[in-house]
C-alpha positions as semicolon CSV with decimal commas, in nm:
position;residue;x (nm);y (nm);z (nm)
1;M;0,521;-4,391;-9,329
2;G;0,729;-4,176;-9,560
3;A;1,103;-4,148;-9,585
4;A;1,294;-3,971;-9,312
5;V;1,326;-3,596;-9,355
6;P;1,691;-3,489;-9,387
7;V;1,822;-3,279;-9,098
8;E;1,933;-3,018;-9,351
9;L;1,573;-2,971;-9,464
10;K;1,466;-2,929;-9,102
11;L;1,740;-2,668;-9,060
12;L;1,609;-2,488;-9,369
13;L;1,269;-2,463;-9,201
14;V;1,432;-2,341;-8,880
15;A;1,593;-2,065;-9,088
16;V;1,246;-1,977;-9,220
17;V;1,125;-1,948;-8,860
18;I;1,423;-1,724;-8,778
19;G;1,329;-1,502;-9,072
20;F;0,965;-1,487;-8,965
21;V;1,065;-1,395;-8,609
22;Q;1,287;-1,120;-8,749
23;I;1,000;-0,981;-8,954
24;V;0,769;-0,971;-8,651
25;W;1,039;-0,835;-8,418
26;T;1,132;-0,562;-8,666
27;A;0,769;-0,464;-8,722
28;A;0,701;-0,451;-8,348
29;A;1,013;-0,244;-8,279
30;S;0,930;-0,007;-8,565
31;S;0,573;0,063;-8,459
32;G;0,645;0,307;-8,176
33;G;0,696;0,682;-8,157
34;E;0,528;0,876;-8,436
35;R;0,417;0,553;-8,601
36;N;0,055;0,531;-8,490
37;L;-0,206;0,278;-8,603
38;A;-0,340;0,504;-8,879
39;W;0,010;0,542;-9,024
40;L;0,086;0,169;-8,992
41;A;-0,242;0,076;-9,167
42;G;-0,192;0,332;-9,444
43;P;0,040;0,344;-9,747
44;R;0,330;0,482;-9,534
45;D;0,417;0,743;-9,795
46;D;0,561;0,982;-9,537
47;Q;0,867;0,842;-9,365
48;K;0,858;0,839;-8,986
49;P;1,172;0,814;-8,774
50;V;1,248;0,493;-8,588
51;G;1,465;0,429;-8,286
52;V;1,818;0,294;-8,294
53;V;1,720;-0,065;-8,211
54;A;1,440;-0,067;-8,470
55;A;1,684;0,059;-8,734
56;R;1,934;-0,212;-8,639
57;L;1,664;-0,479;-8,657
58;D;1,564;-0,353;-9,000
59;R;1,924;-0,375;-9,123
60;A;1,959;-0,724;-8,975
61;L;1,638;-0,830;-9,151
62;R;1,761;-0,690;-9,481
63;N;2,083;-0,885;-9,433
64;F;1,887;-1,204;-9,369
65;L;1,680;-1,142;-9,682
66;E;2,006;-1,115;-9,879
67;T;2,163;-1,436;-9,747
68;F;1,866;-1,668;-9,698
69;P;1,783;-1,714;-10,070
70;L;2,145;-1,813;-10,135
71;F;2,140;-2,066;-9,851
72;A;1,801;-2,204;-9,954
73;A;1,895;-2,238;-10,321
74;A;2,226;-2,406;-10,241
75;L;2,069;-2,648;-9,996
76;I;1,772;-2,735;-10,218
77;G;2,019;-2,795;-10,502
78;C;2,211;-3,037;-10,281
79;I;1,891;-3,214;-10,181
80;F;1,780;-3,262;-10,543
81;A;2,129;-3,366;-10,652
82;Q;2,147;-3,610;-10,359
83;K;2,465;-3,444;-10,233
84;L;2,373;-3,440;-9,865
85;G;2,639;-3,541;-9,619
86;P;2,847;-3,415;-9,328
87;Q;2,948;-3,100;-9,517
88;T;2,589;-2,993;-9,590
89;L;2,485;-3,085;-9,237
90;Y;2,759;-2,878;-9,072
91;G;2,724;-2,594;-9,323
92;S;2,349;-2,576;-9,265
93;G;2,400;-2,591;-8,890
94;L;2,655;-2,312;-8,900
95;Y;2,425;-2,093;-9,108
96;V;2,120;-2,144;-8,886
97;I;2,300;-2,105;-8,553
98;A;2,489;-1,797;-8,672
99;R;2,172;-1,634;-8,809
100;A;1,993;-1,697;-8,478
101;L;2,280;-1,528;-8,292
102;Y;2,325;-1,244;-8,541
103;V;1,997;-1,065;-8,475
104;P;2,026;-1,014;-8,098
105;L;2,393;-0,920;-8,140
106;Y;2,304;-0,660;-8,401
107;A;2,010;-0,527;-8,198
108;S;2,239;-0,492;-7,895
109;G;2,503;-0,303;-8,093
110;V;2,778;-0,564;-8,053
111;A;3,000;-0,480;-8,349
112;V;3,302;-0,710;-8,389
113;V;3,140;-1,030;-8,262
114;R;2,838;-0,963;-8,485
115;T;3,066;-0,946;-8,788
116;L;3,239;-1,269;-8,689
117;V;2,901;-1,440;-8,648
118;W;2,796;-1,314;-8,992
119;T;3,119;-1,459;-9,131
120;V;3,035;-1,797;-8,977
121;S;2,695;-1,789;-9,149
122;A;2,866;-1,710;-9,481
123;V;3,107;-1,999;-9,429
124;G;2,803;-2,223;-9,378
125;I;2,662;-2,117;-9,715
126;V;2,997;-2,173;-9,884
127;M;3,020;-2,521;-9,732
128;V;2,682;-2,613;-9,881
129;I;2,778;-2,472;-10,222
130;V;3,108;-2,662;-10,223
131;A;2,925;-2,984;-10,131
132;F;2,709;-2,944;-10,440
133;F;3,013;-2,935;-10,669
134;R;3,183;-3,238;-10,515
């Protein structure tokens, strides 16, 4: 048997799953209204309006796509530098849990709590970065 997989690496893969779910959820929410199958299968040159929830999901996905590479790079750096420990574990956990909560909060239109949850995810990234430099 191989070496045990670090929990942080498992959390990284959970974050990938969260991102994949966001992509599917956003696509499903954005496919209604004037967006018929012919338009969805085509080049989508002409913009079609989307509903409020679909627009929120798209913004949440864009936000994930901005933060996830930073989290992944910081965590992979810590793994290669053998800097894993409580700080990377808690930082990774904060990031993943906050990102899982962020999407439904954003889709529901919960403003202040959503921003606080985003801040928690950012703190998680910072914790991982700081662990690398220790």
